[in-house]
Amino acid sequence: MQLTKMEYNNVLCAVEELASKQLNTDINKYRTEVLDILNNVLGYNHSLFWFINENQKLIEPILLNIEEQSLQEYHQYFYKKDFLHPINLKKKKRVQKLNDVILFSEYLRSEYYNAFMKKNGFIDEMALYLEYNEELVGVIGLVRNNEEKQFTISDYIKLNYLAKQIESGFNLQRVMKSIEKESVLLTMREQEIVNHLQKGEKNKEIAQKLYVSENTIKKHLQNLYRKFNANNRTELLYKLNNM
């Protein structure tokens, strides 16, 4: 099956917009923008963008037009019943539709559909799996509600066209985030000073306990302020505690 000229032009437009977001330095902002592009350009109105941890668990989702309550139910139980969850797939492809893994008529009789999807007003789902060094690192889930049509081979083709672009941008963000974390690692001395700061100790007390001058402590603090873009010890501790 071939895409129509309009569908193909929309895919090209999405590719251009995705490319313009690749150097975004905030990975969560990037994930949000990917879902916005899929919505605004291709009409995928309900979606999620997950990280996948080393245990194949879906974590830290970004949501577009999906209720938090349904997500809680999914996490508590229904992920085990989701035919497109990575742990339930025998053979992984870059893009999967429900009827790639189960007859749609059988799906409509399943607990997953009747107790979860139908309850939350959804009829169909499709997923894009993102890899890094042949390991799954992310998933974009698309869902259709009862007022929309099921996903078609056309949707499958469109998502396959975009898959590499999205995956490259996502992995670039992950690498940049990793480098950023490494760049703000504390030295042993800085960690010692931070430990004392967290106890509420003053510069003079810290200097005495570390057998250095108070001026040395001040220099270390100035370095820490620059490293974490903080103006004072309160702001520094807040940023360290929220890393």
mmCIF file of N, CA, C and O in Angstrom, residues 4 17 22 29 41-42 54 57 73 99 116 159 213 226 232 235:
data_model
loop_
_atom_site.group_PDB
_atom_site.id
_atom_site.type_symbol
_atom_site.label_atom_id
_atom_site.label_comp_id
_atom_site.label_asym_id
_atom_site.label_seq_id
_atom_site.Cartn_x
_atom_site.Cartn_y
_atom_site.Cartn_z
ATOM 1 N N THR A 4 -1.047 8.386 0.252
ATOM 2 C CA THR A 4 -1.525 9.394 -0.687
ATOM 3 C C THR A 4 -0.522 10.547 -0.700
ATOM 4 O O THR A 4 0.350 10.662 0.180
ATOM 5 N N GLU A 17 9.973 18.912 11.154
ATOM 6 C CA GLU A 17 9.740 19.454 12.494
ATOM 7 C C GLU A 17 10.499 18.653 13.550
ATOM 8 O O GLU A 17 11.045 19.218 14.495
ATOM 9 N N GLN A 22 15.763 18.211 17.512
ATOM 10 C CA GLN A 22 16.756 17.247 17.985
ATOM 11 C C GLN A 22 17.792 17.829 18.928
ATOM 12 O O GLN A 22 18.335 17.113 19.759
ATOM 13 N N LYS A 29 11.162 17.868 27.457
ATOM 14 C CA LYS A 29 10.590 18.813 26.501
ATOM 15 C C LYS A 29 10.603 18.204 25.102
ATOM 16 O O LYS A 29 9.647 18.356 24.330
ATOM 17 N N VAL A 41 0.484 17.338 13.230
ATOM 18 C CA VAL A 41 0.781 17.091 11.813
ATOM 19 C C VAL A 41 0.082 15.837 11.298
ATOM 20 O O VAL A 41 -0.439 15.823 10.178
ATOM 21 N N LEU A 42 0.047 14.795 12.123
ATOM 22 C CA LEU A 42 -0.498 13.520 11.645
ATOM 23 C C LEU A 42 -1.838 13.142 12.288
ATOM 24 O O LEU A 42 -2.438 12.139 11.916
ATOM 25 N N GLU A 54 15.932 -1.031 32.711
ATOM 26 C CA GLU A 54 16.642 -2.281 32.399
ATOM 27 C C GLU A 54 15.791 -3.521 32.636
ATOM 28 O O GLU A 54 16.121 -4.601 32.126
ATOM 29 N N LYS A 57 10.519 -2.299 32.238
ATOM 30 C CA LYS A 57 9.372 -1.629 32.847
ATOM 31 C C LYS A 57 9.188 -0.249 32.241
ATOM 32 O O LYS A 57 10.156 0.497 32.063
ATOM 33 N N GLU A 73 -4.355 2.828 36.759
ATOM 34 C CA GLU A 73 -4.932 1.492 36.601
ATOM 35 C C GLU A 73 -4.017 0.614 35.748
ATOM 36 O O GLU A 73 -3.833 -0.569 36.035
ATOM 37 N N ASN A 99 -3.459 -5.678 15.722
ATOM 38 C CA ASN A 99 -3.773 -6.852 14.909
ATOM 39 C C ASN A 99 -2.552 -7.482 14.247
ATOM 40 O O ASN A 99 -2.677 -8.399 13.454
ATOM 41 N N PHE A 116 -10.358 -2.456 30.574
ATOM 42 C CA PHE A 116 -9.478 -1.275 30.609
ATOM 43 C C PHE A 116 -9.701 -0.330 29.425
ATOM 44 O O PHE A 116 -10.097 0.825 29.610
ATOM 45 N N LEU A 159 4.284 5.799 10.602
ATOM 46 C CA LEU A 159 5.103 5.725 11.810
ATOM 47 C C LEU A 159 6.469 5.102 11.521
ATOM 48 O O LEU A 159 7.475 5.494 12.115
ATOM 49 N N SER A 213 41.467 25.972 55.754
ATOM 50 C CA SER A 213 41.103 27.334 56.124
ATOM 51 C C SER A 213 39.665 27.632 55.717
ATOM 52 O O SER A 213 39.116 26.995 54.811
ATOM 53 N N ARG A 226 28.941 27.898 40.885
ATOM 54 C CA ARG A 226 29.084 28.015 39.418
ATOM 55 C C ARG A 226 28.661 26.727 38.724
ATOM 56 O O ARG A 226 27.984 26.739 37.704
ATOM 57 N N ASN A 232 23.265 30.725 46.274
ATOM 58 C CA ASN A 232 23.560 30.584 47.696
ATOM 59 C C ASN A 232 23.462 29.115 48.089
ATOM 60 O O ASN A 232 23.082 28.270 47.277
ATOM 61 N N GLU A 235 19.934 27.426 47.698
ATOM 62 C CA GLU A 235 19.611 27.064 46.315
ATOM 63 C C GLU A 235 20.465 25.888 45.853
ATOM 64 O O GLU A 235 19.988 25.003 45.132
#
